[in-house]
PDB file of C-alpha atoms and ligand atoms in Angstrom:
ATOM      1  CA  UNK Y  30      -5.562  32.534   8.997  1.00 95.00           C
ATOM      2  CA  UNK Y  31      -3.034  30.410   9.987  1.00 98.00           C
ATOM      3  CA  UNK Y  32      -4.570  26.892  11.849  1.00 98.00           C
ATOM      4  CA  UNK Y  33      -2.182  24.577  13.902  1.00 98.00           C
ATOM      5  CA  UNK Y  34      -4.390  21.475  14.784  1.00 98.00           C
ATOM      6  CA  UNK Y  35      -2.957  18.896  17.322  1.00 98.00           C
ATOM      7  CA  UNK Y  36      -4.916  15.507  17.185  1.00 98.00           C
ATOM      8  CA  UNK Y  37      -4.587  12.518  19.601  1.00 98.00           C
ATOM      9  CA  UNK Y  38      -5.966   8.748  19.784  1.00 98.00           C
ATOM     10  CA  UNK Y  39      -9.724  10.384  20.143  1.00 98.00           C
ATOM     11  CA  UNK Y  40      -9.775  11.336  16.045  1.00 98.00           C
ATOM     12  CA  UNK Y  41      -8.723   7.268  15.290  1.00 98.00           C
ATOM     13  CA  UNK Y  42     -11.400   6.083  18.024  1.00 98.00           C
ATOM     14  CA  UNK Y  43     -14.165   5.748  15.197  1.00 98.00           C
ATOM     15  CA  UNK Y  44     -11.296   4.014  12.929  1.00 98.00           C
ATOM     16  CA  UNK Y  45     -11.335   1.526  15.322  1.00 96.00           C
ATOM     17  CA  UNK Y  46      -8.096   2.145  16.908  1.00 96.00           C
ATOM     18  CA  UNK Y  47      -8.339   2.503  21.067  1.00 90.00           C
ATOM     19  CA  UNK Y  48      -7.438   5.449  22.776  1.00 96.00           C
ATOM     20  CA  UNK Y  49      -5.073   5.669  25.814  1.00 95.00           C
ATOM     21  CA  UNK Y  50      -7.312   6.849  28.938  1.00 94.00           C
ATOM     22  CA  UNK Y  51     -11.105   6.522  28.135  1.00 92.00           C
ATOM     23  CA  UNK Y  52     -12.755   3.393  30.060  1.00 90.00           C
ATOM     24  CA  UNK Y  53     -11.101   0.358  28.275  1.00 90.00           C
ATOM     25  CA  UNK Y  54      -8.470   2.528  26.504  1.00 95.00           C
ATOM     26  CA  UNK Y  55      -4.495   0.942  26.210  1.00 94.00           C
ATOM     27  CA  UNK Y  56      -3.703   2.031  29.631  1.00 95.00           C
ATOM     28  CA  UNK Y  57      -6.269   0.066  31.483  1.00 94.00           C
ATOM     29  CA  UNK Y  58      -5.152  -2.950  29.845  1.00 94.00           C
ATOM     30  CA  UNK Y  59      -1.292  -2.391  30.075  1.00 94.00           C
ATOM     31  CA  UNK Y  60       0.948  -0.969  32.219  1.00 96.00           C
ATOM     32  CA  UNK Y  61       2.418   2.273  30.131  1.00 95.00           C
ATOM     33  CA  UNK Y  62       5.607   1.909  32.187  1.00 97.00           C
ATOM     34  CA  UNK Y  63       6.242  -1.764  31.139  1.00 97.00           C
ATOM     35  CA  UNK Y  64       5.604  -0.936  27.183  1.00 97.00           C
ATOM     36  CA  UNK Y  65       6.347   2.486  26.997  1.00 97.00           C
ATOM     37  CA  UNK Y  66       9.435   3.437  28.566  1.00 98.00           C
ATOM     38  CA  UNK Y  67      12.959   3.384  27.883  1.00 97.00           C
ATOM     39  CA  UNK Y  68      13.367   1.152  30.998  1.00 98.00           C
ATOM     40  CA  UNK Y  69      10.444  -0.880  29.807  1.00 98.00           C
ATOM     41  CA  UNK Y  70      12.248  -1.422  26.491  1.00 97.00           C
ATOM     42  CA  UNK Y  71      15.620  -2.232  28.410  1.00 97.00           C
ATOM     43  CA  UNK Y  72      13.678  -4.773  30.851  1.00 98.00           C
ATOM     44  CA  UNK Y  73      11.850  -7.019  28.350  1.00 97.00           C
ATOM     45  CA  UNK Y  74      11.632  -5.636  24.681  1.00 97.00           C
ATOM     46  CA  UNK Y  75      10.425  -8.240  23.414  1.00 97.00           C
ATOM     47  CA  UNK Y  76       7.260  -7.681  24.964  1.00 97.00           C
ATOM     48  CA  UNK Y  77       7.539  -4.010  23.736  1.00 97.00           C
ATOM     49  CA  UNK Y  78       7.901  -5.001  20.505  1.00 97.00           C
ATOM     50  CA  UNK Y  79       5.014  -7.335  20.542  1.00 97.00           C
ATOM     51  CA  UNK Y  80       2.786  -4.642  21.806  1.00 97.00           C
ATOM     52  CA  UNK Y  81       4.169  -2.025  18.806  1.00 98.00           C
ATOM     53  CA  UNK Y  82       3.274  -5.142  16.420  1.00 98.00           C
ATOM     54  CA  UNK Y  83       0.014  -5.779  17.258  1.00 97.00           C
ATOM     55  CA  UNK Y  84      -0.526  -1.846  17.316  1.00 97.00           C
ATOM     56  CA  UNK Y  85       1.075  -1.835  13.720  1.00 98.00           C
ATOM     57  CA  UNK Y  86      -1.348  -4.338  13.069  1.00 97.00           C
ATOM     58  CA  UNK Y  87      -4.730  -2.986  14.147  1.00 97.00           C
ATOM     59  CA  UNK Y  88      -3.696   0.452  11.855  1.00 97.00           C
ATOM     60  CA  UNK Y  89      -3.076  -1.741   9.065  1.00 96.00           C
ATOM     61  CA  UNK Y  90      -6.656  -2.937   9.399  1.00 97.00           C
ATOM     62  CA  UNK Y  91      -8.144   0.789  10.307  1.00 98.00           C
ATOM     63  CA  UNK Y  92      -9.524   3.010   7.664  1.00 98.00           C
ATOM     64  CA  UNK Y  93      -9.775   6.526   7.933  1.00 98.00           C
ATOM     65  CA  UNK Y  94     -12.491   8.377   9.089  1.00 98.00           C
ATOM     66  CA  UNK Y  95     -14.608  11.318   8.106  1.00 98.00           C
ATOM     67  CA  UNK Y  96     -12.881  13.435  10.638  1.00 98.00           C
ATOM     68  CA  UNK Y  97      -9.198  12.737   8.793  1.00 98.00           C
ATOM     69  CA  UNK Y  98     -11.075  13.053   5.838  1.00 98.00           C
ATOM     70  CA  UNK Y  99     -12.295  16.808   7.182  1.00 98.00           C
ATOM     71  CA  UNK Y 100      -8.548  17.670   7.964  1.00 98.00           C
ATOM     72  CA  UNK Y 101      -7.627  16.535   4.482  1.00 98.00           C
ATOM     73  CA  UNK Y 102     -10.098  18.807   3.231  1.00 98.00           C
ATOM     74  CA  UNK Y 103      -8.987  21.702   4.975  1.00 98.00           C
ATOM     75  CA  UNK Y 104      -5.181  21.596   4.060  1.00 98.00           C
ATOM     76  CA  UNK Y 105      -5.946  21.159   0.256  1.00 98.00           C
ATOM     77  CA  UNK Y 106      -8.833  24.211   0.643  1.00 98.00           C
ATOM     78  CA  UNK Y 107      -5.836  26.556   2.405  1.00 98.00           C
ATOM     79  CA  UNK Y 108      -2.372  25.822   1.400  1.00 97.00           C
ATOM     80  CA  UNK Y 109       0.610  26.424   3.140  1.00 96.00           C
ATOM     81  CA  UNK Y 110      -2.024  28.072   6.122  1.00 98.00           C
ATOM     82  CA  UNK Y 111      -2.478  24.894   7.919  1.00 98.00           C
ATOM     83  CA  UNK Y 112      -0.158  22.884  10.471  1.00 98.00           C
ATOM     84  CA  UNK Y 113      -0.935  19.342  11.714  1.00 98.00           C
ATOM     85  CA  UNK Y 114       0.299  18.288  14.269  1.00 98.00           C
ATOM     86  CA  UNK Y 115      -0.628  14.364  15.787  1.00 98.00           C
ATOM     87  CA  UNK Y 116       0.485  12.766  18.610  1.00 98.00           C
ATOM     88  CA  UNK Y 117      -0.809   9.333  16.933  1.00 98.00           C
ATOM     89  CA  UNK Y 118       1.614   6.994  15.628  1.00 98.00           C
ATOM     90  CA  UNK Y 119      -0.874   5.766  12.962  1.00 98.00           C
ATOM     91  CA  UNK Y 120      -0.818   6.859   9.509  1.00 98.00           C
ATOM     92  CA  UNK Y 121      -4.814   7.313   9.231  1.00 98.00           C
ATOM     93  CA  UNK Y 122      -4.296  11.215   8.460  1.00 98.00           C
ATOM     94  CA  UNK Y 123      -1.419  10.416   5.645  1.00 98.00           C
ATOM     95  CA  UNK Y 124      -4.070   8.150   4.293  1.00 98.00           C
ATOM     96  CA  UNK Y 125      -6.695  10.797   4.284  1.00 98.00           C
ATOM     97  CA  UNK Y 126      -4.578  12.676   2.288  1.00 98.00           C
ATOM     98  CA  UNK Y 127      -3.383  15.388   4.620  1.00 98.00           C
ATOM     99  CA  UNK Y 128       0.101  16.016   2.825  1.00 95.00           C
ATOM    100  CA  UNK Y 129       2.675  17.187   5.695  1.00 92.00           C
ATOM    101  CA  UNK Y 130       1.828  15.840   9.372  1.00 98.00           C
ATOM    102  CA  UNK Y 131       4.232  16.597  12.213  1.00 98.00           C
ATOM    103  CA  UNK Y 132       4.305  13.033  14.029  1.00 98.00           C
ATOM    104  CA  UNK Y 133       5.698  14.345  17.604  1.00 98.00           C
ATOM    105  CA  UNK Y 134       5.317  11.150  19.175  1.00 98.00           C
ATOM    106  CA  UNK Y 135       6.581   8.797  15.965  1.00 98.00           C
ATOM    107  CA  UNK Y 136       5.429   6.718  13.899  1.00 98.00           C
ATOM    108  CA  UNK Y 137       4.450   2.884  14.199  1.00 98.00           C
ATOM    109  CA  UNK Y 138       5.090   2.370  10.124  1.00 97.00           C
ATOM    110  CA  UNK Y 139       8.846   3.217  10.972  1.00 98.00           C
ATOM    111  CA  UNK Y 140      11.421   1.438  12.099  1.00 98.00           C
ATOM    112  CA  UNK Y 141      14.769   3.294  14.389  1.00 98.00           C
ATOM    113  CA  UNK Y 142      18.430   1.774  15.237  1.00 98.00           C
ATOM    114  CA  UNK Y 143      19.024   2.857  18.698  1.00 96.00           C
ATOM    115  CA  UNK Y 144      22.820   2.795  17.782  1.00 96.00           C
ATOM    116  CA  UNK Y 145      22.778   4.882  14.613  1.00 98.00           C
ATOM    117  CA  UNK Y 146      19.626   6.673  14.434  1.00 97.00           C
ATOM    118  CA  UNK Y 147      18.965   5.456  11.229  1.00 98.00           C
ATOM    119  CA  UNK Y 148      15.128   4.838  10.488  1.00 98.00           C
ATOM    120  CA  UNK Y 149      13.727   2.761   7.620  1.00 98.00           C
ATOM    121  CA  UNK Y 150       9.840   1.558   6.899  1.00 98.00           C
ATOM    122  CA  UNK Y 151       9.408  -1.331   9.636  1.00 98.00           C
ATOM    123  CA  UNK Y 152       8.023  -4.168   8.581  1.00 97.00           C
ATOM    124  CA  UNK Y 153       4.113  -5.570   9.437  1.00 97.00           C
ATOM    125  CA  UNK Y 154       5.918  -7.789  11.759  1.00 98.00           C
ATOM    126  CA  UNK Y 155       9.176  -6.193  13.561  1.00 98.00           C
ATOM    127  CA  UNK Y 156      11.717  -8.580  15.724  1.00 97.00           C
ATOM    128  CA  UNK Y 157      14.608  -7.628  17.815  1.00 96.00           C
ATOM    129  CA  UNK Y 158      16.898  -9.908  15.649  1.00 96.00           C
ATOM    130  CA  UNK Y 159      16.148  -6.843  12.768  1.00 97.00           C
ATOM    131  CA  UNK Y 160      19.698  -5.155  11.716  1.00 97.00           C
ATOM    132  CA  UNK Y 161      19.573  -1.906  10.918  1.00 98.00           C
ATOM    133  CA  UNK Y 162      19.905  -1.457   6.782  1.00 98.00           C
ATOM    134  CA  UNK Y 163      22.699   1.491   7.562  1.00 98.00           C
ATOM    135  CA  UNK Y 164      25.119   0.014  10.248  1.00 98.00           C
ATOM    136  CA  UNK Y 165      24.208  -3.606  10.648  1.00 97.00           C
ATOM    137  CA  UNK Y 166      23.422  -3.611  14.256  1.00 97.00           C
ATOM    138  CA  UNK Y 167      20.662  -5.435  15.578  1.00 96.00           C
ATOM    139  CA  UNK Y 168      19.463  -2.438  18.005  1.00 96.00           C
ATOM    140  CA  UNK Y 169      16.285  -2.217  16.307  1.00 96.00           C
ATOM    141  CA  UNK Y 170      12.840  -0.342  18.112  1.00 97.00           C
ATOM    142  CA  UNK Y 171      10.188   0.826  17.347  1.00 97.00           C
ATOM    143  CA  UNK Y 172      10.539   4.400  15.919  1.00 98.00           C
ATOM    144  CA  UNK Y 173       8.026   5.848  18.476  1.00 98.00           C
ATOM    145  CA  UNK Y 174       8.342   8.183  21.419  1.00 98.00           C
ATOM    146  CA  UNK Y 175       8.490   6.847  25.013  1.00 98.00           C
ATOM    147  CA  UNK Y 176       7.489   8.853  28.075  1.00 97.00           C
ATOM    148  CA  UNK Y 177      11.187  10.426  29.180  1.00 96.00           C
ATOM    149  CA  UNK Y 178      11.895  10.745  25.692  1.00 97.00           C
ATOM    150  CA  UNK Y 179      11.518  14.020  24.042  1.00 97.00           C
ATOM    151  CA  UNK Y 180       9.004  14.487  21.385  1.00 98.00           C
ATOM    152  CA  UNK Y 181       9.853  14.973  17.595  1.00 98.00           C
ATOM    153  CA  UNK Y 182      10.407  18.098  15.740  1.00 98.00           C
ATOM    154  CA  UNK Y 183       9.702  20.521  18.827  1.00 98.00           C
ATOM    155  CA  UNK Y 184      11.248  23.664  16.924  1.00 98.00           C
ATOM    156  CA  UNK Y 185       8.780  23.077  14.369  1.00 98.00           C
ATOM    157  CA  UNK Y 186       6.093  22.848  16.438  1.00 98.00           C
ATOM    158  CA  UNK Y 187       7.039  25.882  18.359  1.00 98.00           C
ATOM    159  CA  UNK Y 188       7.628  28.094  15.204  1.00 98.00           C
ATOM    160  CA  UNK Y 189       3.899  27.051  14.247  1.00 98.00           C
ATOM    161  CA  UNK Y 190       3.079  27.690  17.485  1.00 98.00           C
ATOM    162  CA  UNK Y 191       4.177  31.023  18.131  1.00 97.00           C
ATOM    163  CA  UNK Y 192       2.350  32.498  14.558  1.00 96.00           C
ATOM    164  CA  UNK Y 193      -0.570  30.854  14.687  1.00 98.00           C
ATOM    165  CA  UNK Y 194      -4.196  33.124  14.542  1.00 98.00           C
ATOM    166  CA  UNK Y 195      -6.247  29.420  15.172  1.00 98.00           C
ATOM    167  CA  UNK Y 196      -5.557  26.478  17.233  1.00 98.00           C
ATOM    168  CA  UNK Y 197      -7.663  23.420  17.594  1.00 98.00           C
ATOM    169  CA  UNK Y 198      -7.076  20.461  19.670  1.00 98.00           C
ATOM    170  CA  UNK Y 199      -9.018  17.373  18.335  1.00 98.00           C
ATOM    171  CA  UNK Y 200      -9.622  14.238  20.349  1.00 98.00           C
ATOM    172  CA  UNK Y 201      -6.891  14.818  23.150  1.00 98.00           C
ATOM    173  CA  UNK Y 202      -7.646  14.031  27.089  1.00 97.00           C
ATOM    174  CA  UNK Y 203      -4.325  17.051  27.631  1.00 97.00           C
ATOM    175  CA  UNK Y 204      -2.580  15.163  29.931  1.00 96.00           C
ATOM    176  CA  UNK Y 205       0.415  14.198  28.235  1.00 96.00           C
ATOM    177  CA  UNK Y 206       2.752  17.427  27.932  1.00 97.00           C
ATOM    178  CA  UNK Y 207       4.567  19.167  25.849  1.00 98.00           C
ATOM    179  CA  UNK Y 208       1.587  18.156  23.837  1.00 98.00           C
ATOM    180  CA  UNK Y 209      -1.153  19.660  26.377  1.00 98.00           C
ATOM    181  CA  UNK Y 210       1.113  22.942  26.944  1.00 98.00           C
ATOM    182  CA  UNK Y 211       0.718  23.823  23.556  1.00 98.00           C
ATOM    183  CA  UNK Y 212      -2.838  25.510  23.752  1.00 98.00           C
ATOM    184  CA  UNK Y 213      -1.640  27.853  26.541  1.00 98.00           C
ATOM    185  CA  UNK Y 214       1.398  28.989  23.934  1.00 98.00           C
ATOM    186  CA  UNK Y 215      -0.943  29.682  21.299  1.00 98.00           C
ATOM    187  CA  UNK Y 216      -3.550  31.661  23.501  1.00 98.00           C
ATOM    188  CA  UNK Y 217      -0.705  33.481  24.910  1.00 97.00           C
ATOM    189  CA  UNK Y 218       0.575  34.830  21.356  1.00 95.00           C
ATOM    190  CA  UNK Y 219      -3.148  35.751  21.260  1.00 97.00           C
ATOM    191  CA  UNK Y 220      -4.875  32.793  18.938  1.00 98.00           C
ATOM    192  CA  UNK Y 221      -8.306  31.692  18.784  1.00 98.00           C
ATOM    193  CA  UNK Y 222      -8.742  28.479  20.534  1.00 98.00           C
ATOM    194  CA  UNK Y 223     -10.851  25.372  20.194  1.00 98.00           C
ATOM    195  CA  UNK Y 224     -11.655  21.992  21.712  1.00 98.00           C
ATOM    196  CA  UNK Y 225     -13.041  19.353  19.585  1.00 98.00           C
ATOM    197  CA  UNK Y 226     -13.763  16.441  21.851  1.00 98.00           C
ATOM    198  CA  UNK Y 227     -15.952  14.042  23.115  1.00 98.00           C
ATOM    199  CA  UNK Y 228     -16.428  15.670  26.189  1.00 97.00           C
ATOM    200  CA  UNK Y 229     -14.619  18.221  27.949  1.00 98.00           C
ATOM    201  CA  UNK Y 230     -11.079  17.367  28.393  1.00 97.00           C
ATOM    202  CA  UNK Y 231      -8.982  18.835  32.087  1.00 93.00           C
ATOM    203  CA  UNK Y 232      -7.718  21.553  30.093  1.00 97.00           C
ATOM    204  CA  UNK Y 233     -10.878  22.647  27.982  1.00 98.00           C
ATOM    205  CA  UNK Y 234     -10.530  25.783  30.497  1.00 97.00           C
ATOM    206  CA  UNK Y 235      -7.944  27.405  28.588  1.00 98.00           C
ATOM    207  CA  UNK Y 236      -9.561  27.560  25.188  1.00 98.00           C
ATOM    208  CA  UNK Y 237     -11.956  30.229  24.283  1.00 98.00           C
ATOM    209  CA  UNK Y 238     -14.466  27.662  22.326  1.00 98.00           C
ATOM    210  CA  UNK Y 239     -15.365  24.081  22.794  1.00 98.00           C
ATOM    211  CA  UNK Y 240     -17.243  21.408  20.312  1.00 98.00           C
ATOM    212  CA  UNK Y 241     -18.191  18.246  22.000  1.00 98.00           C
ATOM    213  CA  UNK Y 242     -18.877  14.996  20.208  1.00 98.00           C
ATOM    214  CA  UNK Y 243     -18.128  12.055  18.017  1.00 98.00           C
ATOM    215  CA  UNK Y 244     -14.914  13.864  15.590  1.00 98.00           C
ATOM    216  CA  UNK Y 245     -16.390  12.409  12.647  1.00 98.00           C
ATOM    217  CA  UNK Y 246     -19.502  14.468  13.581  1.00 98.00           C
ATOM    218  CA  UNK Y 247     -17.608  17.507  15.245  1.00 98.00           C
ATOM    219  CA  UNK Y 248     -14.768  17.755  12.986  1.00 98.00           C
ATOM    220  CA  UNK Y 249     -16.292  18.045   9.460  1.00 98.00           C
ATOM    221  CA  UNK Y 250     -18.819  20.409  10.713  1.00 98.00           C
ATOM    222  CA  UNK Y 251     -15.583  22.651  12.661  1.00 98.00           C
ATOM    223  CA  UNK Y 252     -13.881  22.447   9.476  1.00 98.00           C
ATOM    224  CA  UNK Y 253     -17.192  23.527   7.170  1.00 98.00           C
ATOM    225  CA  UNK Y 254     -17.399  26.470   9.456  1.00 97.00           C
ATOM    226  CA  UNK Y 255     -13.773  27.638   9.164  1.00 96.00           C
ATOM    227  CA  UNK Y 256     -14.514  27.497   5.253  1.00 96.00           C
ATOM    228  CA  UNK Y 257     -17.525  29.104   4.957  1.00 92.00           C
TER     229      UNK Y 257
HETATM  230  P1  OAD Q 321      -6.107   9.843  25.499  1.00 51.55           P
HETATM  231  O1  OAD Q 321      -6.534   8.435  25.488  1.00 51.55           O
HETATM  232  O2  OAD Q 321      -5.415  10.358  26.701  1.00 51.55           O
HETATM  233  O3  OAD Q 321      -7.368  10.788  25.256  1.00 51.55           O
HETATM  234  C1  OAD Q 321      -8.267  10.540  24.205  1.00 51.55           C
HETATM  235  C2  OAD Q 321      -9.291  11.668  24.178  1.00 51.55           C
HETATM  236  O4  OAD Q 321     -10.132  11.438  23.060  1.00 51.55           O
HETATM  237  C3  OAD Q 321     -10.194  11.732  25.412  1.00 51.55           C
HETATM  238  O5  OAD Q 321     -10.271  13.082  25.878  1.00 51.55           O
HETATM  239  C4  OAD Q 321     -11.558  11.261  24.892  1.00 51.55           C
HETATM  240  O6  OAD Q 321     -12.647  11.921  25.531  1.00 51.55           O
HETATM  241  C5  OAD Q 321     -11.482  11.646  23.427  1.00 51.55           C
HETATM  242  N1  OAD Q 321     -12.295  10.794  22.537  1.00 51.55           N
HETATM  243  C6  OAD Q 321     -12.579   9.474  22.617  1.00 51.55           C
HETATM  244  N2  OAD Q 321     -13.347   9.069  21.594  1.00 51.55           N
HETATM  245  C7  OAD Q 321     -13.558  10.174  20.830  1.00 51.55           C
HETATM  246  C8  OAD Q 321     -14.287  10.416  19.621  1.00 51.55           C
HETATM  247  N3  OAD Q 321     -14.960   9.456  18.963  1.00 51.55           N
HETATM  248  N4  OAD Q 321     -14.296  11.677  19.128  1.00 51.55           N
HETATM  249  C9  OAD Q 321     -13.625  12.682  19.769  1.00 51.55           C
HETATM  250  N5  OAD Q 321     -12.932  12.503  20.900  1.00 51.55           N
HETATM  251  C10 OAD Q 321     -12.890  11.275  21.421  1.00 51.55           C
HETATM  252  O7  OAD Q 321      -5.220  10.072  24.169  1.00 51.55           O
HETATM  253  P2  OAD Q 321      -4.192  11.232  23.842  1.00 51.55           P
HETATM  254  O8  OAD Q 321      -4.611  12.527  24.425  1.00 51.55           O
HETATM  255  O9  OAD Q 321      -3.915  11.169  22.394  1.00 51.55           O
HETATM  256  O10 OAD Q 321       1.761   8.974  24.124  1.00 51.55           O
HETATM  257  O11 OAD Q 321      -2.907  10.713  24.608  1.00 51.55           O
HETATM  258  C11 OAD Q 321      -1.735  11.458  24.537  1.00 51.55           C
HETATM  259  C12 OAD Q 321      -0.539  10.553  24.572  1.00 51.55           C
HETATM  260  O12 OAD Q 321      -0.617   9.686  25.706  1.00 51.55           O
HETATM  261  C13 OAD Q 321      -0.415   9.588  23.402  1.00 51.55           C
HETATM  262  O13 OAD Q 321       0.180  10.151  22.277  1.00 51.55           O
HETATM  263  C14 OAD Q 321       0.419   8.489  23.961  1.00 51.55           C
HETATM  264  C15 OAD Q 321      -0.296   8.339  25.282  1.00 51.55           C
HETATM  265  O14 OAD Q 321       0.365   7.717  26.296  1.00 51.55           O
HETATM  266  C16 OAD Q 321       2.794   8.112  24.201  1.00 51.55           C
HETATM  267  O15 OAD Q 321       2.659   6.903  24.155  1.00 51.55           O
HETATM  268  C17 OAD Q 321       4.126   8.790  24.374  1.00 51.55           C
END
């Protein structure tokens, strides 16, 4: 076997973290364009920043859950058989103890220089007056990925992709692409495909097998299963 597992915001839900699209999520309550776009970033950062901040914030406070906890489990059960790949910027699966996690859409614990592309471990509280510890400029962002910016580590992703026997998509609405074109990759180099979600997602049509419920519930049991 060789598992890829993408993850989004619906594995940290039960941390405490909000997702993106569910009634309530991020998006209802900002506009993604103003926080997270280049052109949002360009237009008022400062307001980008404080929205990164209090996100940095909220994960500091989170704890992981027993569906990171699952993940964890499986990676240390197979080594070297499992990829994960998250498109959360928190660090709940690092903390769970999953040892390498492909972050395709960054990382809220670290800090980039626009000018340089130098990153370092940002601070609880990041400000725009920051210099960057390589080149001294103050072009400090947030080291995440904004939509019209392309995603981290895509030939890694794609290598996984492409030899994978399993894929499972945990807690992800598939909207956002490359992300939600990944599943059709991996059933089209002939992998066994699963949705673990709180309900069906729009593209639960292209997997072959579907769990739906709570991840810490789903999740554990998926990954007892696999084990077995
Ligand atoms: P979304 O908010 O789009 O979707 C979250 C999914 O999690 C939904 O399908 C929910 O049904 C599901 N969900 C909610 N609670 C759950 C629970 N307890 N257990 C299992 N599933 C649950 O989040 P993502 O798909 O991660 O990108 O969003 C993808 C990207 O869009 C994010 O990485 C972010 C966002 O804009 C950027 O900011 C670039």
């Amino acid at each position: 076997m060789r598992i890829v597992i993408l993850t989004g915001a619906g594995i940290s839900a039960e941390s405490g973290l909000g997702t993106f699209r569910d009634k309530d999520g991020l998006w209802t309550k900002y506009d993604l364009n103003e926080v997270a776009t280049p052109e949002g970033f360009a237009k008022n950062p400062q307001l980008v920043t404080d929205f990164y901040n209090a996100r940095r914030a909220n994960c500091a406070s989170a704890q992981p859950n027993a569906a990171h906890h699952a993940l964890a489990r499986l990676e240390a059960a197979l080594p070297g058989q499992v990829t994960l790949i998250t498109q959360n910027v928190d660090d709940l699966h690092q903390r769970a103890g999953s040892g390498h996690v492909i972050q395709m859409h960054g990382a809220l614990m670290s800090a980039l220089c626009a000018g340089c592309r130098h990153r370092w471990p940002a601070p609880p509280v990041m400000a725009l007056t920051d210099r960057c510890p390589a080149c001294g400029q103050a072009r400090t962002r947030p080291d995440v990925v904004w939509f019209g910016e392309i995603p981290y580590h895509m030939d890694a992703i794609a290598e996984a992709v492409e030899t994978c026997t399993h894929f499972a998509a945990i807690g992800t609405s598939g909207q956002v692409y490359p992300a939600a074109g990944l599943v059709a990759e991996a059933r089209g180099n002939g992998a066994q495909c699963i949705e673990l979600n709180l309900e069906p997602s729009e593209i639960s049509r292209v997997f072959q097998h579907r769990r739906y419920g709570p991840a810490s519930e789903v999740v554990p049991a998926w990954v007892d299963s696999l084990l077995d």
